[in-house]
Each structure stands twice: as C-alpha cells, then as structure tokens.
Amino acid sequence: MIRIYVHIPFCDSKCIYCAFASFVAENGVKNQYFDFLNNEIINSNLDDKVVSSIYFGGGTPSSVEPKQIVRTLETIKNNFHVLSDAEITIECNPCSTSQEKLFSYYNAGFNRISFGVQSLNNSMLKFLSRRHDKRVALQAVKLAKKVGFENISADLILGLKKGNVVRDARALINVGVKHISAYMLQVEEGTQLKALVLDHSDVIKNDDQAVKDYNRLCNFLDNHGFERYEISNFAFNGFQSEHNLGYWRGEKYIGFGLSAHSFDGKNKRWANSSNLGDYYKRKIVQEVLSKEEIDEEKIMLGLRCYLGFNLKDVSFDLENNKNFQQMIKDKILFREEDQVRLNPKYYEISNSIILKLLS
Ligand SMILES: C[S@@+](CC[C@H](N)C(=O)[O-])C[C@H]1O[C@@H](n2cnc3c(N)ncnc32)[C@H](O)[C@@H]1O
Ligand code: SF4
C-alpha cells in the first residue's frame, strides 16, 4: 500500500515568509509542467499499486486551472488502484477558491480540503502579503461546505504580533472547519520576512509569547472536542489526516512533481530536484538510511504525535538509558507495555526531549 503526494509549485504571488518550492508562472509554464507531471506518474512503474491516500499540495493547487488538477487525479486513478475510501486532499488558498473549482474537485473525487488561512486578522494578513482577508477566508470554507466537503482543514500561523488565534479558531469552527494545523511562524533564510525581522525585531512575537498563544489554542481546541494528535495538528473526532498519519507511522509514500520526496517504508528516501530545469532532466537525490538513522526517525516521528513508538521496533537500549527511566518517572513519557508516548503537556519542548533521549 502506498500514499501519493503531488506537488503543484505555482502560486498567485509569493508570500513574504514562505520558503516552499513555489513561484508565480505563466500558463505556458504551467501547462508544460502538467504534461511532464502526468508523464512522470504514467511512467512511474511501481510494483505497489494500491493507494490509500493522495495529497495535492504546493505551492497552491487552487491557483491553476481545475482541469489540470482533475486530469492529474484521473491519471493517478488510471495508473494505480486507488482504494474507494482513500483520503484525497487538495490544498487551496482562499484567494483562488471559487464554487466552480470546488465543484470540479469534489466531482473528481477529492474528499478533503485544506485552506491556508494563516490568520483572520486583516492587518496581519496584509503584513504576511496574503491576498485574502477574513471575509474571503470564511467564505471559502462556507463554499466548500456548500459544495459537499465535510472534511475541511485550516492552517493557522502562530506568533503574529496582532490578532487572536483562539478567536480565529472559534470563527473557523463555526463555519465548519474540522481540522486545524497551527504552525509557529518560521523566519526562513532568503525570505523577505528574514530581512524585515533583522530591521524591525518587533514585527513578530518572541518565543515565550508565541508558546502562550499555542497553549491557549490547545486549551480552547481541547474544550471544543478537538484532539491534538500531533504537535501542530488538531482534529475533531474522526477527522485526523490519514495521509499525515502515514508519514508519522513511517509508511511508504511516493511524491510526484517538483521537489517531491518519496520513502520506500524501509530505508530508502529520494527526492526530485527543486530546480525546474533539473526536475525536467529527472535529476533525483537518493539517500540510504542506516539502521540507527531509521530508529532515530521512528522515535522522533512517534513522539511528535499521539502514536508514540514501540520499544521492540528500535535497536536503542532505552530500557537501560538513565534519561529514559527518569522521563518515565517524571511522567514526561508514558509507557504502556512496550509502547512509549510523549505526555502531550510536553509537546512544545519535544525537540529537546527527543535530543536528550537520543544523546
Ligand atoms: C503550501 S501552504 C498551503 C496552501 C497555500 N499555498 C496557501 O498558502 O494558502 C502550506 C502551509 O505552510 C505554512 N507555512 C508556510 N511557510 C511558513 C512559515 N515560514 N512559518 C510557518 N508556517 C508556514 C502555512 O500555514 C501554509 O498554509
Ligand atoms: S504560503 Fe502558500 S500561497 Fe504563500 S507562497 Fe507559500 S505556498 Fe504560495
């Protein structure tokens, strides 16, 4: 069984904070890309043909003509066996969402939609150079519901100087959002935001303030029936992202498109180039992981979400590790037989806990 990721690298404009492989392009460039992408899928020649989830991400899949999206999903369906209950997600920017596009996605078989909302504070949206405002974001969610989507997710960004992340979450839930991803604003190298922050350090919140926002959001969502099933991901009963769970369980996934990553579920990872010219030349970077690296990854991915990891699945001798024993005593880690989970109270410092455990 495999999971498929499809990368659509186009956006209507580049946001000041974004370091994803995404850019603005003319129709000719987009059409050429989709021809190549569809050929990549057709010629992929994989043994494993059964697909349990598909994720169209980007970039902004909603910024291209819907017929290209529908065509690409059809190509996948014609070349693989997509399970009838497969989760099929498309990422959309509220600014390029229309009822017509949503209908095309829904009729083609998409059953999950993820909106890049970021904030419902109009001055923060402007600061982030987003093209939508609060009204457009809420309208996009309402349209998706009207068209028939039940499984709707929204991305929020934490650490913004203005706005109120709890109020935003409440408004989104009121219009039908069932899943929220909340990411701390990352100041990435090479972005316009990086230069801004160097000049005016007051444009974003400091770490302590941002963590306060995160904790307030966690409490609010917990009180409204949303489970925090990963550090940054919260879902109403039954609306966890199957696709993401697959990544965290270390399952096999295949990526198509610019910069898309793949993993064989054992020890091989490979990635298409993030340079368009090199992608068209089929330049691929491969990596074979050592047993130690695989086990480290199992622990890291497992502890970042509610799944945890199984002591029998890793070769590290944690039973005799003093840090491990102490963390169990301090209830930082929970152990049920051989399954180990991180106490959700410590999610926001999970990185330092994982480092301590592996040191
Ligand atoms: C590919 S985008 C989502 C779809 C669409 N491109 C959009 O932005 O509306 C994935 C998400 O990554 C998050 N993201 C991107 N850059 C980020 C950064 N520097 N810090 C925090 N979150 C970021 C945003 O929440 C964004 O919605
Ligand atoms: S955040 Fe989304 S819309 Fe903005 S540049 Fe990145 S991928 Fe494009």
Coordinates of C-alpha atoms and ligand atoms in Angstrom, one line a residue:
M1 CA 0.0 0.0 0.0
I2 CA 1.3 3.5 -0.8
R3 CA 0.4 7.1 -0.3
I4 CA 0.9 9.6 -3.1
Y5 CA 1.9 13.3 -2.8
V6 CA 1.6 15.5 -5.8
H7 CA 3.4 18.9 -5.8
I8 CA 1.9 21.9 -7.6
P9 CA 4.6 24.6 -7.3
F10 CA 2.5 27.6 -8.6
C11 CA 1.1 30.5 -6.6
D12 CA -0.6 33.7 -7.5
S13 CA 2.1 35.6 -5.6
K14 CA 4.9 34.7 -3.2
C15 CA 4.2 35.3 0.5
I16 CA 6.9 37.1 2.4
Y17 CA 7.5 34.3 4.9
C18 CA 7.4 31.3 2.5
A19 CA 10.4 29.1 1.6
F20 CA 8.4 26.3 -0.1
A21 CA 9.2 25.3 -3.7
S22 CA 6.6 27.7 -5.2
F23 CA 6.6 30.5 -7.6
V24 CA 4.4 32.6 -10.0
A25 CA 4.3 31.4 -13.6
E26 CA 2.5 32.0 -16.9
N27 CA 0.0 29.5 -18.3
G28 CA 2.6 28.1 -20.8
V29 CA 4.9 27.1 -18.0
K30 CA 2.0 25.6 -16.0
N31 CA 0.8 23.5 -19.0
Q32 CA 4.3 22.2 -19.7
Y33 CA 4.6 21.3 -16.0
F34 CA 1.4 19.3 -16.0
D35 CA 2.4 17.5 -19.2
F36 CA 5.6 16.4 -17.5
L37 CA 4.0 15.6 -14.2
N38 CA 1.4 13.4 -15.8
N39 CA 4.1 11.5 -17.8
E40 CA 6.1 11.1 -14.6
I41 CA 3.0 9.4 -13.0
I42 CA 2.3 7.2 -16.1
N43 CA 6.0 6.1 -16.3
S44 CA 6.5 5.6 -12.6
N45 CA 6.3 1.8 -12.9
L46 CA 5.9 1.0 -9.3
D47 CA 5.2 -2.6 -8.0
D48 CA 2.9 -1.3 -5.4
K49 CA -0.3 0.0 -7.0
V50 CA -2.7 0.2 -4.1
V51 CA -3.2 3.8 -2.9
S52 CA -4.7 4.6 0.5
S53 CA -4.3 8.4 0.4
I54 CA -3.4 11.2 -2.1
Y55 CA -2.4 14.7 -1.2
F56 CA -2.2 17.6 -3.7
G57 CA 0.0 20.2 -2.0
G58 CA 2.2 23.1 -3.0
G59 CA 2.5 25.8 -3.8
T60 CA -1.1 26.4 -4.4
P61 CA -3.1 23.7 -6.3
S62 CA -6.1 26.1 -6.5
S63 CA -4.0 28.6 -8.4
V64 CA -4.1 26.5 -11.6
E65 CA -6.9 25.6 -13.9
P66 CA -9.1 23.0 -12.2
K67 CA -8.9 20.8 -15.4
Q68 CA -5.2 20.3 -14.8
I69 CA -5.9 19.1 -11.3
V70 CA -8.7 16.8 -12.4
R71 CA -6.6 15.4 -15.2
T72 CA -3.7 14.6 -12.8
L73 CA -6.0 12.9 -10.3
E74 CA -7.5 10.9 -13.3
T75 CA -4.0 9.9 -14.3
I76 CA -3.3 8.5 -10.9
K77 CA -6.6 6.6 -10.8
N78 CA -5.9 5.1 -14.3
N79 CA -2.4 4.0 -13.3
F80 CA -3.0 2.9 -9.7
H81 CA -5.6 1.2 -7.7
V82 CA -7.0 4.0 -5.5
L83 CA -9.0 2.5 -2.6
S84 CA -12.7 3.5 -2.6
D85 CA -12.3 5.0 0.9
A86 CA -8.9 6.7 0.1
E87 CA -8.5 10.2 1.7
I88 CA -7.8 12.6 -1.2
T89 CA -6.8 16.1 -0.1
I90 CA -6.3 19.3 -2.0
E91 CA -4.6 22.5 -0.6
C92 CA -6.3 25.7 -1.5
N93 CA -5.6 29.4 -1.0
P94 CA -8.8 31.2 0.0
C95 CA -8.0 33.9 -2.6
S96 CA -8.1 31.5 -5.5
T97 CA -11.1 29.4 -4.4
S98 CA -14.3 29.5 -6.3
Q99 CA -17.5 27.5 -6.2
E100 CA -16.8 26.2 -9.8
K101 CA -13.3 25.0 -8.8
L102 CA -14.6 23.3 -5.6
F103 CA -17.3 21.5 -7.6
S104 CA -14.6 20.2 -10.1
Y105 CA -12.5 18.9 -7.2
Y106 CA -15.5 17.3 -5.4
N107 CA -16.8 15.6 -8.6
A108 CA -13.3 14.4 -9.4
G109 CA -13.1 12.6 -6.0
F110 CA -11.3 14.9 -3.7
N111 CA -12.9 14.5 -0.2
R112 CA -10.7 16.7 2.0
I113 CA -9.7 20.3 1.5
S114 CA -7.1 22.3 3.4
F115 CA -7.2 26.1 3.3
G116 CA -4.2 28.3 4.0
V117 CA -6.0 30.8 6.3
Q118 CA -3.0 31.8 8.5
S119 CA -4.9 34.4 10.4
L120 CA -8.3 36.2 10.4
N121 CA -6.7 39.5 11.4
N122 CA -6.8 41.7 8.3
S123 CA -3.7 43.7 9.2
M124 CA -1.7 40.6 9.9
L125 CA -2.9 39.1 6.6
K126 CA -1.7 42.2 4.8
F127 CA 1.6 42.1 6.7
L128 CA 2.1 38.4 5.6
S129 CA 1.3 39.6 2.0
R130 CA -1.7 37.3 1.8
R131 CA -4.2 38.1 -1.0
H132 CA -7.3 37.3 1.1
D133 CA -9.0 38.9 4.1
K134 CA -11.1 37.5 6.9
R135 CA -14.3 37.6 4.9
V136 CA -12.8 35.8 1.9
A137 CA -11.3 33.1 4.2
L138 CA -14.6 32.3 5.9
Q139 CA -16.5 32.5 2.6
A140 CA -14.1 29.9 1.1
V141 CA -14.8 27.5 4.0
K142 CA -18.6 28.0 3.6
L143 CA -18.4 27.4 -0.1
A144 CA -16.5 24.1 0.4
K145 CA -19.2 23.0 2.8
K146 CA -22.0 24.0 0.4
V147 CA -20.4 22.0 -2.4
G148 CA -20.3 18.9 -0.1
F149 CA -16.9 18.8 1.6
E150 CA -17.2 17.6 5.2
N151 CA -13.5 17.2 5.9
I152 CA -12.2 20.8 5.9
S153 CA -8.9 21.8 7.4
A154 CA -7.4 25.3 8.0
D155 CA -3.8 26.3 8.5
L156 CA -3.1 29.0 11.1
I157 CA 0.2 30.7 11.9
L158 CA 1.2 31.3 15.5
G159 CA 3.5 34.1 16.8
L160 CA 2.0 37.0 14.9
K161 CA 2.1 40.3 16.7
K162 CA -1.6 41.1 16.3
G163 CA -4.8 39.1 16.2
N164 CA -6.2 36.4 18.4
V165 CA -5.6 32.8 17.4
V166 CA -8.4 31.5 19.7
R167 CA -10.9 33.9 18.2
D168 CA -9.8 32.8 14.7
A169 CA -10.1 29.1 15.6
R170 CA -13.6 29.7 17.0
A171 CA -14.8 31.5 13.8
L172 CA -13.4 28.8 11.6
I173 CA -15.0 26.0 13.6
N174 CA -18.3 27.9 13.5
V175 CA -18.3 27.8 9.7
G176 CA -17.4 24.1 9.6
V177 CA -13.7 23.5 9.9
K178 CA -13.0 20.1 11.4
H179 CA -9.2 20.1 11.4
I180 CA -6.6 22.8 12.3
S181 CA -2.9 22.9 11.6
A182 CA -1.2 25.6 13.7
Y183 CA 2.5 26.3 12.9
M184 CA 4.8 28.7 14.7
L185 CA 5.9 31.4 12.2
Q186 CA 9.4 30.3 10.9
V187 CA 11.7 33.1 9.8
E188 CA 13.3 31.2 6.8
E189 CA 16.6 32.2 5.2
G190 CA 16.2 34.0 1.9
T191 CA 12.6 35.2 2.6
Q192 CA 11.5 38.9 2.7
L193 CA 10.4 38.3 6.3
K194 CA 14.0 37.5 7.3
A195 CA 15.1 41.0 6.1
L196 CA 12.2 42.6 7.8
V197 CA 12.8 40.9 11.1
L198 CA 16.5 41.9 11.1
D199 CA 15.4 45.5 10.7
H200 CA 12.4 45.5 13.0
S201 CA 12.5 42.8 15.5
D202 CA 9.1 43.8 16.9
V203 CA 7.0 42.6 13.9
I204 CA 6.5 39.1 15.4
K205 CA 6.1 37.7 18.9
N206 CA 9.0 36.4 20.9
D207 CA 9.2 32.6 21.7
D208 CA 7.6 32.9 25.1
Q209 CA 4.6 34.9 23.8
A210 CA 4.2 32.5 20.8
V211 CA 4.2 29.5 23.2
K212 CA 1.5 31.2 25.3
D213 CA -0.6 31.5 22.1
Y214 CA 0.0 27.9 21.3
N215 CA -1.1 26.8 24.8
R216 CA -4.2 29.0 24.7
L217 CA -5.1 27.5 21.3
C218 CA -4.5 23.9 22.7
N219 CA -6.8 24.5 25.7
F220 CA -9.5 26.1 23.5
L221 CA -9.5 23.3 21.0
D222 CA -9.4 20.6 23.7
N223 CA -12.5 22.2 25.2
H224 CA -14.2 22.1 21.8
G225 CA -13.7 18.4 21.1
F226 CA -10.5 18.7 19.0
E227 CA -7.8 16.1 19.8
R228 CA -4.2 17.3 19.5
Y229 CA -2.9 14.3 17.6
E230 CA 0.4 15.8 16.6
I231 CA 2.3 18.9 17.9
S232 CA 0.8 21.1 15.2
N233 CA -2.3 19.2 14.3
F234 CA -5.8 19.2 15.9
A235 CA -8.8 17.2 14.7
F236 CA -12.4 16.8 15.6
N237 CA -13.4 13.2 16.2
G238 CA -12.6 11.1 13.1
F239 CA -11.1 14.0 11.1
Q240 CA -7.4 13.3 11.6
S241 CA -5.4 13.4 8.4
E242 CA -4.8 9.8 7.3
H243 CA -2.2 10.9 4.9
N244 CA -0.1 12.7 7.6
L245 CA -0.6 9.7 10.0
G246 CA 1.0 7.6 7.3
Y247 CA 4.1 9.9 7.3
W248 CA 4.4 9.7 11.1
R249 CA 4.0 5.9 11.1
G250 CA 6.9 5.6 8.7
E251 CA 4.8 4.2 5.9
K252 CA 5.7 4.1 2.2
Y253 CA 4.9 7.3 0.2
I254 CA 5.7 8.4 -3.4
G255 CA 6.0 12.0 -4.4
F256 CA 5.4 13.3 -7.9
G257 CA 6.4 16.8 -9.1
L258 CA 9.0 19.4 -8.4
S259 CA 10.9 18.8 -5.1
A260 CA 8.6 15.9 -4.2
H261 CA 10.0 13.4 -1.7
S262 CA 9.5 9.6 -1.6
F263 CA 10.2 6.9 1.0
D264 CA 10.1 3.2 0.5
G265 CA 8.9 2.5 4.0
K266 CA 12.2 0.7 4.8
N267 CA 15.5 2.6 4.4
K268 CA 15.5 4.5 1.1
R269 CA 14.5 8.1 0.5
W270 CA 14.7 10.0 -2.7
A271 CA 13.6 13.5 -3.9
N272 CA 13.0 15.1 -7.2
S273 CA 15.1 18.3 -7.8
S274 CA 13.6 21.6 -6.6
N275 CA 15.1 23.3 -9.7
L276 CA 12.6 23.1 -12.5
G277 CA 15.2 22.6 -15.2
D278 CA 16.8 19.7 -13.2
Y279 CA 13.4 18.2 -12.4
Y280 CA 12.7 18.1 -16.2
K281 CA 16.1 16.3 -16.6
R282 CA 14.8 13.8 -13.9
K283 CA 17.6 14.6 -11.5
I284 CA 17.0 12.7 -8.3
V285 CA 18.8 12.8 -5.0
Q286 CA 18.8 9.4 -3.2
E287 CA 19.7 8.6 0.4
V288 CA 20.0 5.2 2.1
L289 CA 19.4 5.4 5.8
S290 CA 21.4 3.4 8.4
K291 CA 19.6 1.3 10.9
E292 CA 20.4 3.9 13.6
E293 CA 19.0 6.8 11.5
I294 CA 15.8 4.8 10.8
D295 CA 15.4 4.1 14.5
E296 CA 16.0 7.7 15.4
E297 CA 13.4 8.8 12.9
K298 CA 10.9 6.3 14.4
I299 CA 11.4 7.8 17.8
M300 CA 11.2 11.4 16.6
L301 CA 8.1 10.9 14.4
G302 CA 6.4 8.8 17.0
L303 CA 7.0 11.2 19.9
R304 CA 5.7 14.2 17.9
C305 CA 2.3 12.6 17.7
Y306 CA -0.1 10.5 19.8
L307 CA 1.0 7.3 18.1
G308 CA 4.3 7.1 20.1
F309 CA 6.8 4.3 19.2
N310 CA 7.3 0.7 20.2
L311 CA 10.5 -0.2 22.2
K312 CA 10.7 -3.5 20.2
D313 CA 10.8 -1.6 16.9
V314 CA 14.0 0.3 17.8
S315 CA 17.5 -1.1 18.3
F316 CA 18.5 1.5 21.0
D317 CA 18.7 0.1 24.5
L318 CA 16.3 2.6 26.1
E319 CA 15.5 0.2 29.0
N320 CA 18.9 0.9 30.4
N321 CA 19.0 4.6 29.5
K322 CA 19.0 6.8 32.6
N323 CA 17.3 9.7 30.8
F324 CA 14.6 7.4 29.6
Q325 CA 13.9 6.0 33.0
Q326 CA 13.9 9.4 34.6
M327 CA 11.4 10.7 32.0
I328 CA 9.1 7.8 32.7
K329 CA 9.3 8.6 36.5
D330 CA 8.6 12.3 35.8
K331 CA 5.6 11.4 33.6
I332 CA 7.2 13.2 30.7
L333 CA 6.9 9.9 28.8
F334 CA 4.1 7.4 29.3
R335 CA 4.8 3.7 28.9
E336 CA 2.1 1.0 28.3
E337 CA 3.9 -2.3 27.9
D338 CA 6.3 -1.6 25.1
Q339 CA 4.5 1.4 23.6
V340 CA 6.0 4.8 24.6
R341 CA 4.3 8.1 24.2
L342 CA 5.1 11.7 25.0
N343 CA 2.9 13.4 27.6
P344 CA 1.1 16.0 25.4
K345 CA 1.9 18.7 28.0
Y346 CA 5.5 18.5 26.8
Y347 CA 4.7 18.6 23.0
E348 CA 6.1 22.2 22.6
I349 CA 9.5 21.1 24.0
S350 CA 9.5 17.7 22.3
N351 CA 12.7 18.5 20.3
S352 CA 14.8 18.9 23.5
I353 CA 13.2 15.8 25.0
I354 CA 14.0 13.7 21.9
L355 CA 17.6 15.1 21.8
K356 CA 18.1 14.1 25.5
L357 CA 16.7 10.7 24.8
L358 CA 19.0 10.1 21.8
S359 CA 22.1 11.6 23.4
Ligands
LIG1 C1 1.6 25.1 0.9 S1 1.0 26.2 2.0 C2 -0.8 26.0 2.0 C3 -1.6 26.3 0.7 C4 -1.5 27.6 0.0 N1 -0.2 27.7 -0.6 C5 -1.7 28.8 1.0 O1 -0.7 29.3 1.5 O2 -2.8 29.2 1.1 C6 1.3 25.3 3.5 C7 1.2 26.0 4.8 O3 2.5 26.1 5.4 C8 2.5 27.1 6.3 N2 3.7 27.9 6.2 C9 4.4 28.2 5.1 N3 5.6 28.9 5.4 C10 5.6 29.0 6.8 C11 6.4 29.7 7.7 N4 7.5 30.3 7.3 N5 6.1 29.6 9.0 C12 5.0 29.0 9.4 N6 4.2 28.4 8.6 C13 4.4 28.4 7.3 C14 1.3 28.0 6.1 O4 0.4 27.8 7.2 C15 0.7 27.4 4.8 O5 -0.7 27.4 4.9
SF4_2 S1 2.3 30.2 1.8 FE1 1.2 29.2 0.2 S2 0.4 30.8 -1.2 FE2 2.1 31.7 0.1 S3 3.9 31.5 -1.2 FE3 3.8 29.7 0.2 S4 2.8 28.1 -1.0 FE4 2.4 30.1 -2.0

